[in-house]
Coordinates of C-alpha atoms and ligand atoms in Angstrom, one line a residue:
M1420 CA 89.4 90.4 30.7
T1421 CA 92.9 91.8 30.2
S1422 CA 95.3 89.3 28.7
R1423 CA 98.5 88.0 30.3
H1424 CA 101.3 87.2 27.9
L1425 CA 103.7 84.3 28.1
L1426 CA 106.9 84.5 26.1
T1427 CA 109.0 81.4 25.8
G1428 CA 112.6 81.3 24.5
H1429 CA 116.1 82.0 25.7
V1430 CA 116.0 84.7 28.3
L1431 CA 118.9 87.1 29.0
Q1432 CA 119.5 87.5 32.7
Y1433 CA 121.7 89.8 34.7
A1434 CA 123.2 89.2 38.2
G1435 CA 125.7 92.1 38.1
N1436 CA 127.8 94.3 35.8
P1437 CA 129.9 92.3 33.4
L1438 CA 132.1 95.4 32.7
A1439 CA 133.1 95.4 36.4
Q1440 CA 133.3 91.7 37.2
P1441 CA 133.9 88.5 35.1
W1442 CA 131.1 88.5 32.5
A1443 CA 130.2 84.9 33.2
D1444 CA 129.4 85.8 36.8
A1445 CA 127.2 88.7 35.8
V1446 CA 125.3 87.5 32.7
H1447 CA 123.5 84.3 31.9
I1448 CA 121.2 83.1 29.1
A1449 CA 118.5 80.9 30.6
E1450 CA 117.9 78.6 27.7
N1451 CA 114.3 77.6 26.9
S1452 CA 112.9 79.7 29.7
A1453 CA 109.8 81.8 30.1
I1454 CA 108.6 85.3 31.0
L1455 CA 105.1 86.2 32.1
I1456 CA 103.7 89.7 31.4
E1457 CA 100.9 91.0 33.5
N1458 CA 99.6 94.6 33.8
G1459 CA 102.5 96.0 31.8
Q1460 CA 105.1 94.5 34.0
I1461 CA 107.1 91.3 34.2
A1462 CA 105.2 89.2 36.7
A1463 CA 107.5 86.1 36.7
I1464 CA 110.5 84.5 35.0
G1465 CA 111.4 80.8 34.6
E1466 CA 109.3 77.9 35.9
D1467 CA 107.0 80.3 37.9
A1468 CA 106.1 82.0 34.6
R1469 CA 104.7 78.9 32.9
V1470 CA 101.0 79.5 33.7
S1471 CA 98.1 78.7 31.5
G1472 CA 94.5 79.8 31.3
P1473 CA 92.0 81.4 29.0
D1474 CA 93.5 84.8 29.5
V1475 CA 97.1 83.7 28.7
V1476 CA 98.4 84.5 25.2
H1477 CA 101.5 82.3 24.4
H1478 CA 104.2 83.8 22.2
D1479 CA 106.5 81.0 21.2
H1480 CA 110.1 82.3 20.6
T1481 CA 111.9 79.0 20.6
G1482 CA 115.5 79.5 19.5
R1483 CA 115.2 83.3 19.9
L1484 CA 116.8 85.6 22.5
I1485 CA 114.4 87.5 24.8
C1486 CA 116.3 90.7 25.9
P1487 CA 115.4 93.8 27.8
G1488 CA 114.4 96.5 25.3
F1489 CA 117.4 98.5 24.1
V1490 CA 118.1 101.7 25.9
D1491 CA 119.8 104.4 23.7
A1492 CA 121.6 106.7 26.1
H1493 CA 122.3 109.6 23.7
V1494 CA 120.4 110.6 20.6
H1495 CA 119.3 113.7 18.7
Y1496 CA 115.8 112.9 17.4
P1497 CA 115.8 116.1 15.3
Q1498 CA 118.7 114.7 13.2
T1499 CA 116.6 111.7 12.0
A1500 CA 116.3 113.2 8.5
I1501 CA 120.0 114.0 8.1
I1502 CA 121.5 110.7 9.3
A1503 CA 124.4 109.5 7.1
S1504 CA 125.3 112.9 5.7
W1505 CA 128.6 112.8 3.9
G1506 CA 132.0 114.1 4.3
K1507 CA 132.3 116.4 7.4
R1508 CA 133.9 116.3 10.8
L1509 CA 132.1 117.6 13.9
I1510 CA 132.1 121.4 13.6
D1511 CA 131.5 121.4 9.9
W1512 CA 129.0 118.7 10.2
L1513 CA 127.0 120.8 12.7
N1514 CA 127.1 123.9 10.6
T1515 CA 126.5 122.2 7.2
Y1516 CA 123.8 119.6 8.1
T1517 CA 122.6 119.8 11.7
F1518 CA 121.9 123.4 12.3
P1519 CA 119.9 124.0 9.1
E1520 CA 117.8 120.9 9.8
E1521 CA 117.3 121.9 13.5
M1522 CA 116.0 125.2 12.2
R1523 CA 113.0 123.4 10.7
F1524 CA 111.8 122.5 14.2
G1525 CA 110.5 126.0 14.6
D1526 CA 107.5 124.4 12.9
P1527 CA 105.7 122.3 15.5
A1528 CA 104.0 120.2 12.8
Y1529 CA 107.4 119.2 11.5
A1530 CA 108.7 118.4 15.0
A1531 CA 105.6 116.2 15.5
E1532 CA 106.2 114.4 12.2
I1533 CA 109.9 113.7 13.0
A1534 CA 109.3 112.7 16.6
A1535 CA 106.8 110.1 15.5
R1536 CA 109.1 108.9 12.7
Y1537 CA 112.0 108.7 15.0
L1538 CA 110.3 106.7 17.7
D1539 CA 108.8 104.4 15.2
L1540 CA 112.3 103.7 13.8
A1541 CA 113.6 103.1 17.3
L1542 CA 110.8 100.6 18.0
D1543 CA 111.5 98.9 14.6
H1544 CA 115.1 98.4 15.9
G1545 CA 114.1 97.0 19.3
T1546 CA 114.9 100.3 21.2
T1547 CA 112.3 101.0 23.8
S1548 CA 113.9 103.9 25.6
V1549 CA 116.0 106.8 24.6
A1550 CA 117.6 110.0 26.0
S1551 CA 117.2 112.6 23.3
F1552 CA 118.4 116.1 22.7
C1553 CA 115.6 118.2 21.1
T1554 CA 116.2 121.6 19.5
I1555 CA 116.1 125.1 21.1
H1556 CA 112.4 125.2 20.4
P1557 CA 110.2 124.2 23.4
A1558 CA 107.7 122.7 21.0
S1559 CA 110.3 120.2 19.9
V1560 CA 110.3 118.9 23.4
D1561 CA 106.5 118.8 23.6
A1562 CA 106.5 116.9 20.3
L1563 CA 108.8 114.1 21.5
F1564 CA 107.1 113.7 24.9
E1565 CA 103.7 113.6 23.2
A1566 CA 104.9 111.0 20.8
S1567 CA 106.5 108.9 23.6
A1568 CA 103.4 109.2 25.7
A1569 CA 101.3 107.9 22.8
R1570 CA 103.5 104.8 22.8
N1571 CA 104.0 104.7 26.6
M1572 CA 107.8 104.7 26.1
A1573 CA 110.1 105.7 28.9
V1574 CA 111.9 108.7 27.3
V1575 CA 114.4 111.2 28.6
A1576 CA 114.5 114.5 26.7
G1577 CA 115.3 118.2 27.1
K1578 CA 115.4 121.5 25.2
T1579 CA 118.8 122.0 23.7
C1580 CA 120.2 125.3 24.9
M1581 CA 122.5 127.4 22.8
D1582 CA 123.2 131.2 23.0
R1583 CA 126.3 131.6 20.9
N1584 CA 128.2 130.0 18.0
A1585 CA 124.9 128.9 16.4
P1586 CA 123.0 130.6 13.5
E1587 CA 120.4 133.3 14.0
G1588 CA 117.1 131.6 14.7
L1589 CA 118.8 128.8 16.6
R1590 CA 119.9 130.8 19.6
D1591 CA 118.2 131.4 22.9
T1592 CA 119.6 133.5 25.8
A1593 CA 120.7 132.6 29.3
Q1594 CA 117.4 133.8 30.7
S1595 CA 115.1 132.2 28.1
A1596 CA 117.0 128.9 28.3
Y1597 CA 116.5 128.9 32.0
D1598 CA 112.8 130.0 31.8
D1599 CA 111.9 127.6 29.0
S1600 CA 113.8 124.6 30.5
K1601 CA 112.1 125.3 33.9
A1602 CA 108.6 125.4 32.4
L1603 CA 109.2 122.3 30.3
L1604 CA 110.7 120.4 33.3
E1605 CA 107.8 121.4 35.6
H1606 CA 105.3 120.3 32.9
W1607 CA 106.9 117.0 31.7
D1608 CA 109.2 115.5 34.3
R1609 CA 107.6 112.4 35.8
K1610 CA 104.5 112.8 33.7
G1611 CA 103.9 109.2 33.0
R1612 CA 107.2 107.7 31.8
A1613 CA 108.7 111.1 30.7
R1614 CA 111.8 112.3 32.4
Y1615 CA 113.4 115.7 31.8
A1616 CA 117.1 116.4 31.2
I1617 CA 118.5 119.9 31.4
T1618 CA 120.4 120.1 28.1
P1619 CA 123.1 122.6 27.3
R1620 CA 124.3 121.4 23.9
F1621 CA 128.0 121.7 24.7
S1622 CA 130.3 124.4 26.1
P1623 CA 131.1 126.1 22.7
T1624 CA 127.4 127.0 22.1
S1625 CA 126.7 128.3 25.5
T1626 CA 128.1 131.5 27.2
P1627 CA 129.3 131.1 30.7
D1628 CA 126.1 133.0 31.8
Q1629 CA 124.0 130.3 30.1
L1630 CA 125.9 127.4 31.7
A1631 CA 125.6 129.2 35.1
A1632 CA 121.8 129.7 34.6
L1633 CA 121.4 126.0 33.7
G1634 CA 123.6 125.0 36.7
A1635 CA 121.4 127.0 38.9
L1636 CA 118.3 125.3 37.5
W1637 CA 119.8 121.9 38.1
A1638 CA 120.6 122.9 41.7
E1639 CA 116.9 123.9 42.1
H1640 CA 115.8 120.6 40.6
P1641 CA 118.4 118.0 41.6
G1642 CA 116.2 115.1 40.8
V1643 CA 116.3 115.7 37.0
L1644 CA 119.0 114.6 34.6
M1645 CA 121.5 116.8 32.8
Q1646 CA 122.9 115.8 29.4
T1647 CA 125.6 117.3 27.2
H1648 CA 128.6 116.6 25.1
L1649 CA 132.2 116.2 26.3
S1650 CA 135.6 115.9 24.6
E1651 CA 134.4 114.5 21.3
Q1652 CA 137.0 115.8 18.9
V1653 CA 140.5 117.3 19.4
D1654 CA 139.6 120.5 17.4
E1655 CA 136.5 121.0 19.6
I1656 CA 138.7 120.7 22.7
D1657 CA 141.0 123.4 21.4
W1658 CA 138.0 125.6 20.7
V1659 CA 136.7 125.1 24.2
Q1660 CA 140.1 126.0 25.6
G1661 CA 140.1 129.3 23.7
L1662 CA 136.5 130.1 24.8
Y1663 CA 137.1 129.2 28.5
P1664 CA 140.8 130.2 29.1
E1665 CA 140.3 129.9 32.9
A1666 CA 139.1 126.2 32.7
R1667 CA 141.4 123.5 33.8
D1668 CA 140.0 121.2 31.1
Y1669 CA 136.8 120.6 29.1
L1670 CA 135.0 119.1 32.1
D1671 CA 135.8 122.1 34.2
T1672 CA 133.7 124.3 31.9
Y1673 CA 130.7 122.3 33.2
E1674 CA 132.0 121.8 36.7
A1675 CA 132.6 125.5 37.3
Y1676 CA 129.0 126.2 36.5
G1677 CA 127.3 123.5 38.5
L1678 CA 126.9 121.1 35.6
L1679 CA 128.8 118.1 36.9
G1680 CA 126.9 115.6 39.0
A1681 CA 125.8 112.0 39.4
R1682 CA 122.7 112.7 37.3
G1683 CA 124.8 114.1 34.5
V1684 CA 125.2 112.1 31.2
Y1685 CA 128.2 113.1 29.1
G1686 CA 128.2 112.0 25.5
H1687 CA 131.3 110.8 23.7
A1688 CA 134.0 111.6 26.4
I1689 CA 136.8 110.3 24.2
H1690 CA 139.8 112.5 24.7
L1691 CA 139.8 112.8 28.5
E1692 CA 142.5 114.1 30.8
P1693 CA 143.4 112.1 33.9
R1694 CA 141.7 114.7 36.1
E1695 CA 138.5 114.5 34.1
I1696 CA 138.5 110.7 34.3
D1697 CA 138.8 110.8 38.1
R1698 CA 136.2 113.5 38.6
L1699 CA 133.6 111.8 36.4
R1700 CA 134.0 108.5 38.2
D1701 CA 134.2 110.1 41.7
V1702 CA 131.0 112.1 41.3
G1703 CA 129.2 109.0 39.8
A1704 CA 128.4 110.7 36.5
G1705 CA 127.4 108.6 33.5
L1706 CA 129.1 108.5 30.0
A1707 CA 127.3 107.7 26.8
H1708 CA 129.6 105.7 24.4
C1709 CA 128.7 106.5 20.8
P1710 CA 130.9 104.2 18.7
T1711 CA 129.2 104.5 15.3
S1712 CA 129.3 108.3 15.6
N1713 CA 132.8 108.3 16.8
A1714 CA 133.9 106.4 13.7
F1715 CA 131.5 108.2 11.3
I1716 CA 132.5 111.8 12.1
G1717 CA 136.1 110.8 12.8
S1718 CA 136.1 111.5 16.5
G1719 CA 138.3 108.8 17.9
L1720 CA 138.6 105.5 19.8
C1721 CA 137.1 105.8 23.2
D1722 CA 138.7 103.6 25.8
V1723 CA 135.4 102.4 27.1
M1724 CA 136.7 99.2 28.6
G1725 CA 139.5 100.9 30.5
L1726 CA 137.1 103.5 31.8
S1727 CA 134.6 100.8 32.9
R1728 CA 137.3 98.8 34.7
A1729 CA 138.2 102.0 36.6
G1730 CA 134.7 102.2 37.9
Q1731 CA 133.1 104.6 35.4
A1732 CA 129.4 104.1 34.6
V1733 CA 129.0 103.8 30.8
G1734 CA 125.9 103.4 28.6
L1735 CA 125.7 102.8 24.9
A1736 CA 124.3 105.2 22.4
T1737 CA 123.6 105.6 18.6
D1738 CA 124.0 109.4 18.7
T1739 CA 121.5 109.6 15.9
G1740 CA 122.2 111.4 13.5
G1741 CA 126.0 111.9 14.1
G1742 CA 125.9 108.1 14.5
S1743 CA 125.2 106.3 11.2
S1744 CA 122.5 103.8 12.4
F1745 CA 119.3 103.7 14.5
S1746 CA 120.2 100.1 15.4
M1747 CA 121.7 99.3 18.8
L1748 CA 122.8 96.0 17.3
R1749 CA 124.9 97.9 14.8
T1750 CA 126.0 100.1 17.7
M1751 CA 127.2 97.1 19.7
A1752 CA 129.1 95.9 16.6
A1753 CA 130.8 99.3 16.3
A1754 CA 131.7 99.2 20.0
Y1755 CA 133.2 95.8 19.4
E1756 CA 135.2 97.0 16.4
I1757 CA 136.5 100.1 18.2
A1758 CA 137.6 98.0 21.1
Q1759 CA 139.4 95.6 18.7
L1760 CA 141.2 98.6 17.2
R1761 CA 142.4 99.3 20.8
G1762 CA 143.5 95.7 21.2
E1763 CA 140.5 94.4 23.2
A1764 CA 137.6 92.0 22.5
I1765 CA 134.3 92.9 24.2
H1766 CA 132.2 89.9 24.9
A1767 CA 128.6 89.7 23.6
S1768 CA 127.3 89.6 27.1
Q1769 CA 129.1 92.9 27.9
L1770 CA 127.8 94.5 24.7
L1771 CA 124.2 93.5 25.4
W1772 CA 124.5 94.6 29.0
A1773 CA 125.8 98.0 28.0
A1774 CA 122.9 98.5 25.5
T1775 CA 120.3 97.7 28.2
A1776 CA 121.2 97.8 31.9
G1777 CA 124.3 99.9 31.4
S1778 CA 122.3 102.7 29.6
A1779 CA 119.4 102.4 32.1
A1780 CA 121.9 102.9 34.9
V1781 CA 123.4 106.1 33.5
L1782 CA 119.9 107.4 33.0
H1783 CA 119.0 106.5 36.6
R1784 CA 116.1 104.3 35.4
S1785 CA 117.3 100.9 36.6
D1786 CA 114.3 100.5 38.8
E1787 CA 112.0 100.0 35.7
I1788 CA 114.0 99.3 32.6
G1789 CA 117.2 97.6 31.3
T1790 CA 116.8 94.2 33.1
L1791 CA 114.3 91.3 32.8
A1792 CA 113.1 90.6 36.4
P1793 CA 109.8 90.4 38.2
G1794 CA 108.5 93.9 38.9
M1795 CA 110.3 95.6 36.0
M1796 CA 108.3 97.2 33.2
A1797 CA 107.7 94.8 30.3
D1798 CA 109.9 96.7 27.8
I1799 CA 111.3 93.8 25.8
C1800 CA 113.1 93.1 22.5
V1801 CA 113.0 89.6 21.1
L1802 CA 115.9 88.8 18.8
D1803 CA 115.6 86.3 16.0
L1804 CA 119.1 84.7 15.9
A1805 CA 118.7 83.6 12.3
S1806 CA 117.3 86.7 10.7
T1807 CA 119.2 86.5 7.4
P1808 CA 120.6 83.6 5.4
A1809 CA 124.2 84.8 6.3
I1810 CA 123.5 85.0 10.0
A1811 CA 121.4 81.7 10.0
Q1812 CA 124.2 79.7 8.5
R1813 CA 126.6 81.0 11.0
A1814 CA 124.3 80.5 14.0
R1815 CA 123.5 76.9 12.8
E1816 CA 127.2 76.0 13.2
A1817 CA 127.5 77.6 16.7
G1818 CA 128.2 75.4 19.6
A1819 CA 127.6 77.4 22.8
I1820 CA 124.7 79.8 23.0
W1821 CA 126.9 82.9 23.0
D1822 CA 128.4 81.8 19.7
A1823 CA 124.9 81.8 18.3
V1824 CA 124.2 85.3 19.7
F1825 CA 127.4 87.1 18.5
P1826 CA 126.7 86.9 14.7
T1827 CA 123.4 88.7 15.3
I1828 CA 125.2 91.4 17.2
M1829 CA 127.8 91.8 14.4
M1830 CA 125.5 91.3 11.4
G1831 CA 122.0 92.0 12.6
D1832 CA 119.7 94.9 12.0
D1833 CA 116.0 95.6 12.3
R1834 CA 115.2 92.3 10.5
A1835 CA 116.5 90.5 13.6
V1836 CA 113.9 92.2 15.8
A1837 CA 111.0 89.7 16.1
Q1838 CA 109.0 91.6 18.6
T1839 CA 109.3 94.9 20.5
W1840 CA 107.2 95.2 23.7
V1841 CA 106.6 98.5 25.6
A1842 CA 104.9 98.4 29.0
G1843 CA 103.4 95.0 28.2
R1844 CA 102.1 95.8 24.7
C1845 CA 103.6 94.3 21.6
L1846 CA 104.2 97.3 19.4
R1847 CA 106.3 95.6 16.7
Q1848 CA 106.0 92.1 15.3
S1849 CA 107.8 90.8 12.3
Ligands
GUN3160 N1 128.4 118.2 19.8 C1 127.5 119.2 19.9 N2 126.4 119.0 19.3 C2 126.5 117.8 18.7 C3 125.7 117.0 17.9 O1 124.5 117.3 17.6 N3 126.2 115.7 17.6 C4 127.4 115.3 18.0 N4 127.8 114.1 17.6 N5 128.2 116.1 18.7 C5 127.8 117.3 19.1
ZN3161 ZN1 125.2 114.1 20.6

């Protein structure tokens, strides 16, 4: 007999997008509520969920917050082992730390080791889905999808394509990028919970021919995602302008080659021109806000609240390992701090929404992840709101529930993750 699982505690519930409407209308914490998991999915929430029987296993999370599993909208799993490397800004950081490490993924055994290590770290932190760049090596994509299939995680990934401005051994060609991406896409996309993303790293490391080849591939497979980087640092934007003198702006280097669309996910997008802002919103593209990374490698203060108010879809991302943490709690805290530096306070409900439903939406996976509702996959993160003495003393004094949640967002880490569930299986329990 397969078990059903009953989780009781405070349950995070969404009725809309709190970045586009008043947060109190969109997000609600159902206190002392319940979730029933059956056959890998959420079967019921609230009073309907309170069933009993010999097949029902009860997980009592009284005082804890039951959230959708975190969805990290932009990561580089191959950078796991170089996270928190000191002292460089983007281009130097890529050349000094990132490219040498990515070279090691020519060894499929190393790729498999890091893929497993990365996903295990993600689960430790309550992250149940990610969209990851791989390396130029097709085996690095196989490694991540094999590791995610073993855990039944909903993962988006793609072979990173680069045919210039990268070291020997880390370059493909326009043709091989097309051929390898096509073969990987046809093999992996929609295999179980795997989804493929065509992945040009960014305009400086692709020739126009390569961008055109990947644009053509996307046109042939419009159902897949496309992920890349956009306007992260001012020096990078100047470099792009020199490499693509015809382009109206950075986004135009993608647009001109068929790499702008609703299924596109653009990482960082900090220093945008008005035309870029309008185009991204009008085509329905998604942005991945990477606040720890944007601070750590000195990129800038993204106006994520202004972009959201203007109708832009935005998810939240660690950008491991340009970002300095695997934790989406730490990432929410950084988003809060960066907004404060811009003169705005993001509410806890907005931060949690961005880290779950917001990211799921930009990855076009809202039908299965990012929200707790009947019929959704049971990908769940249970947060202990008193995980350290410092947080506990602060939460104890809290009046309203949101005042008890916010200290965990600002001060919490993997110790706050009481359980992580993936497709109805509890994979982490503290
Ligand atoms: N731009 C191009 N590649 C990268 C990368 O690996 N990390 C970050 N943060 N930005 C990039
Ligand atoms: Zn990135």
